[in-house]
Amino acid sequence: MARSFFSVVLLSLVASVVSVQVGKRCTLRPLGAGKDDTTQIENAISECGHFGTTVFEPGVYNVTRKMTWDLVSSKVELHGYLSFKPDIQYWLIAENTYRVVFIQNQASWFVVTGSDFEIDAFNTGGIHGNGQTWWSYYATRERADGDGRPISLTLWKTTRAKIKNFRIESPPFWSNAVAQSSDVLYDGMFVNATNTDPLYVGQNLVWNTDGIDTYRSERITFLNWDITCGDDCLAIKGNSTDITAKNIVCRGGTGIAFGSLGQYANMTDIVQNVNIENVKLIRLDPRAQPNLVNGVYFKSWTGSVNGSPPNGGGGGPGRVSNVTIKNVQLDGPSTPLHLYQTNLGHPGDAPSRLKFSDIHFINWSGFANTSTSTCFYSQLPVCCYLF
């Protein structure tokens, strides 16, 4: 029954995305090294972002300030890269970014919103975040959620959209976020967060470079992803429902995450109807990325409140249910499966208010760096089918 349900959701989504009218056409070319392309990009999107096609010819487009694309019944052909200037102090000023991702007050420098649109980057274009500047800067400084490091690509209040054959190189923080959105298909996403600073060879310098975080969104599909990062490959956060992920390669990092959940005491987090299939988790050369922490893990805050978000909290209720994760190949994660309900907890905290049920792990193979494959149980039974 669950398999049939997810197949119907996926086929319905693909069939409904995207109805594009292409009456108008705008074509851009990069202005050249050292020149600012932001204004010409905004003008083209303003002209052709509704009921038209915007074409970015190959090359590098320099973006120097926060940018929103409002797209309606339109298409963007992105053959080149949007390169966001590596000016850390500029981006850390709150008004220079958007704060549309509510959870943990995360910052975004590029927000796409609207309906019935497609962005196709043809595997030759996307976003360059110039993340090495950020990673090396934060190697000797404290990092915290909500500190202003920007998400590379944020879909916000989006319905019936498709992101296709997109590349995100060197993201300073999360590569993608989809928030308050529905009926979104990502088909083909390449993410590469790899340190090249010789001072930090063998260290995980690229914390928080998640492949994507979902939040308050439904009917979201990920197909054909290849992610190299130092944190969550996929992160399914609160109120994410009807999520499908197929053909996912995770290279390094902390694995596929459900959570964190229960951070906000006055809000209920619900994650349900999640189907993840055909996943490879690959340990990299430790000189490039030393971590492959988990295969799949579930994490919630305790039932006590310790501080306040974005970096404290807890006490929130919720549930995770109807989850299937199948056809998983493990190449040496430290913990293939991990369910813990004490995220940033303290001795004596109340038990987590999150309930986990109807979770299935089917057809897993490979090996771990530990002697046993562990499954941690929550208050309600979790079904574990391993190896």
PDB file of N, CA, C and O in Angstrom, residues 208-213 227 229-235 237 253-257 259-260 297 299:
ATOM      1  N   ASN A 208      28.010  22.072   8.133  1.00  0.00           N
ATOM      2  CA  ASN A 208      26.749  22.753   7.778  1.00  0.00           C
ATOM      3  C   ASN A 208      26.525  22.903   6.279  1.00  0.00           C
ATOM      4  O   ASN A 208      25.647  23.658   5.868  1.00  0.00           O
ATOM      5  N   THR A 209      27.290  22.192   5.474  1.00  0.00           N
ATOM      6  CA  THR A 209      27.082  22.263   4.019  1.00  0.00           C
ATOM      7  C   THR A 209      26.084  21.194   3.571  1.00  0.00           C
ATOM      8  O   THR A 209      26.358  20.399   2.662  1.00  0.00           O
ATOM      9  N   ASP A 210      24.916  21.175   4.208  1.00  0.00           N
ATOM     10  CA  ASP A 210      23.883  20.171   3.897  1.00  0.00           C
ATOM     11  C   ASP A 210      23.527  20.189   2.414  1.00  0.00           C
ATOM     12  O   ASP A 210      23.503  21.250   1.779  1.00  0.00           O
ATOM     13  N   GLY A 211      23.184  19.012   1.898  1.00  0.00           N
ATOM     14  CA  GLY A 211      22.692  18.964   0.525  1.00  0.00           C
ATOM     15  C   GLY A 211      21.375  19.709   0.377  1.00  0.00           C
ATOM     16  O   GLY A 211      21.203  20.525  -0.522  1.00  0.00           O
ATOM     17  N   ILE A 212      20.420  19.433   1.276  1.00  0.00           N
ATOM     18  CA  ILE A 212      19.154  20.164   1.302  1.00  0.00           C
ATOM     19  C   ILE A 212      18.497  19.963   2.658  1.00  0.00           C
ATOM     20  O   ILE A 212      18.648  18.909   3.291  1.00  0.00           O
ATOM     21  N   ASP A 213      17.748  20.973   3.098  1.00  0.00           N
ATOM     22  CA  ASP A 213      16.889  20.891   4.271  1.00  0.00           C
ATOM     23  C   ASP A 213      15.461  21.194   3.841  1.00  0.00           C
ATOM     24  O   ASP A 213      15.212  22.191   3.141  1.00  0.00           O
ATOM     25  N   ILE A 227      25.952  14.198  -3.812  1.00  0.00           N
ATOM     26  CA  ILE A 227      26.259  15.215  -2.811  1.00  0.00           C
ATOM     27  C   ILE A 227      27.567  14.884  -2.120  1.00  0.00           C
ATOM     28  O   ILE A 227      27.722  13.802  -1.529  1.00  0.00           O
ATOM     29  N   CYS A 229      29.653  16.532   0.914  1.00  0.00           N
ATOM     30  CA  CYS A 229      29.521  17.598   1.903  1.00  0.00           C
ATOM     31  C   CYS A 229      30.078  17.130   3.236  1.00  0.00           C
ATOM     32  O   CYS A 229      30.492  15.979   3.383  1.00  0.00           O
ATOM     33  N   GLY A 230      30.052  18.028   4.220  1.00  0.00           N
ATOM     34  CA  GLY A 230      30.569  17.698   5.541  1.00  0.00           C
ATOM     35  C   GLY A 230      29.496  17.598   6.588  1.00  0.00           C
ATOM     36  O   GLY A 230      29.810  17.542   7.784  1.00  0.00           O
ATOM     37  N   ASP A 231      28.229  17.566   6.169  1.00  0.00           N
ATOM     38  CA  ASP A 231      27.138  17.495   7.129  1.00  0.00           C
ATOM     39  C   ASP A 231      26.022  16.627   6.539  1.00  0.00           C
ATOM     40  O   ASP A 231      26.308  15.655   5.860  1.00  0.00           O
ATOM     41  N   ASP A 232      24.768  16.993   6.779  1.00  0.00           N
ATOM     42  CA  ASP A 232      23.671  16.140   6.327  1.00  0.00           C
ATOM     43  C   ASP A 232      23.565  16.123   4.805  1.00  0.00           C
ATOM     44  O   ASP A 232      23.509  17.177   4.163  1.00  0.00           O
ATOM     45  N   CYS A 233      23.499  14.935   4.259  1.00  0.00           N
ATOM     46  CA  CYS A 233      23.266  14.788   2.827  1.00  0.00           C
ATOM     47  C   CYS A 233      21.858  15.280   2.493  1.00  0.00           C
ATOM     48  O   CYS A 233      21.678  16.141   1.623  1.00  0.00           O
ATOM     49  N   LEU A 234      20.870  14.749   3.164  1.00  0.00           N
ATOM     50  CA  LEU A 234      19.496  15.244   3.134  1.00  0.00           C
ATOM     51  C   LEU A 234      19.069  15.444   4.578  1.00  0.00           C
ATOM     52  O   LEU A 234      19.383  14.618   5.432  1.00  0.00           O
ATOM     53  N   ALA A 235      18.336  16.506   4.864  1.00  0.00           N
ATOM     54  CA  ALA A 235      17.812  16.738   6.205  1.00  0.00           C
ATOM     55  C   ALA A 235      16.314  16.997   6.103  1.00  0.00           C
ATOM     56  O   ALA A 235      15.890  17.995   5.512  1.00  0.00           O
ATOM     57  N   LYS A 237      13.295  18.075   7.916  1.00  0.00           N
ATOM     58  CA  LYS A 237      12.958  18.788   9.144  1.00  0.00           C
ATOM     59  C   LYS A 237      11.444  18.861   9.340  1.00  0.00           C
ATOM     60  O   LYS A 237      10.682  18.256   8.596  1.00  0.00           O
ATOM     61  N   GLY A 253      30.331  13.279   5.160  1.00  0.00           N
ATOM     62  CA  GLY A 253      29.326  13.998   5.929  1.00  0.00           C
ATOM     63  C   GLY A 253      28.716  13.167   7.036  1.00  0.00           C
ATOM     64  O   GLY A 253      29.331  12.233   7.568  1.00  0.00           O
ATOM     65  N   THR A 254      27.467  13.493   7.387  1.00  0.00           N
ATOM     66  CA  THR A 254      26.825  12.849   8.534  1.00  0.00           C
ATOM     67  C   THR A 254      25.633  11.987   8.151  1.00  0.00           C
ATOM     68  O   THR A 254      24.934  11.477   9.032  1.00  0.00           O
ATOM     69  N   GLY A 255      25.360  11.821   6.860  1.00  0.00           N
ATOM     70  CA  GLY A 255      24.315  10.919   6.428  1.00  0.00           C
ATOM     71  C   GLY A 255      22.993  11.606   6.155  1.00  0.00           C
ATOM     72  O   GLY A 255      22.917  12.821   6.002  1.00  0.00           O
ATOM     73  N   ILE A 256      21.945  10.814   6.084  1.00  0.00           N
ATOM     74  CA  ILE A 256      20.588  11.323   5.856  1.00  0.00           C
ATOM     75  C   ILE A 256      19.919  11.501   7.202  1.00  0.00           C
ATOM     76  O   ILE A 256      19.840  10.567   8.005  1.00  0.00           O
ATOM     77  N   ALA A 257      19.420  12.713   7.453  1.00  0.00           N
ATOM     78  CA  ALA A 257      18.905  13.076   8.769  1.00  0.00           C
ATOM     79  C   ALA A 257      17.403  13.289   8.740  1.00  0.00           C
ATOM     80  O   ALA A 257      16.866  13.877   7.801  1.00  0.00           O
ATOM     81  N   GLY A 259      15.359  15.411  11.090  1.00  0.00           N
ATOM     82  CA  GLY A 259      15.484  16.342  12.199  1.00  0.00           C
ATOM     83  C   GLY A 259      16.578  17.354  11.947  1.00  0.00           C
ATOM     84  O   GLY A 259      17.103  17.444  10.835  1.00  0.00           O
ATOM     85  N   SER A 260      16.883  18.153  13.002  1.00  0.00           N
ATOM     86  CA  SER A 260      16.361  17.886  14.327  1.00  0.00           C
ATOM     87  C   SER A 260      14.890  18.316  14.475  1.00  0.00           C
ATOM     88  O   SER A 260      14.430  19.187  13.754  1.00  0.00           O
ATOM     89  N   TYR A 297      19.924   8.750  10.214  1.00  0.00           N
ATOM     90  CA  TYR A 297      19.724   8.974  11.644  1.00  0.00           C
ATOM     91  C   TYR A 297      18.531   9.877  11.897  1.00  0.00           C
ATOM     92  O   TYR A 297      18.121  10.672  11.051  1.00  0.00           O
ATOM     93  N   LYS A 299      16.843  12.407  14.915  1.00  0.00           N
ATOM     94  CA  LYS A 299      17.239  13.115  16.137  1.00  0.00           C
ATOM     95  C   LYS A 299      16.149  14.088  16.569  1.00  0.00           C
ATOM     96  O   LYS A 299      15.564  14.811  15.762  1.00  0.00           O
TER      97      LYS A 299
END
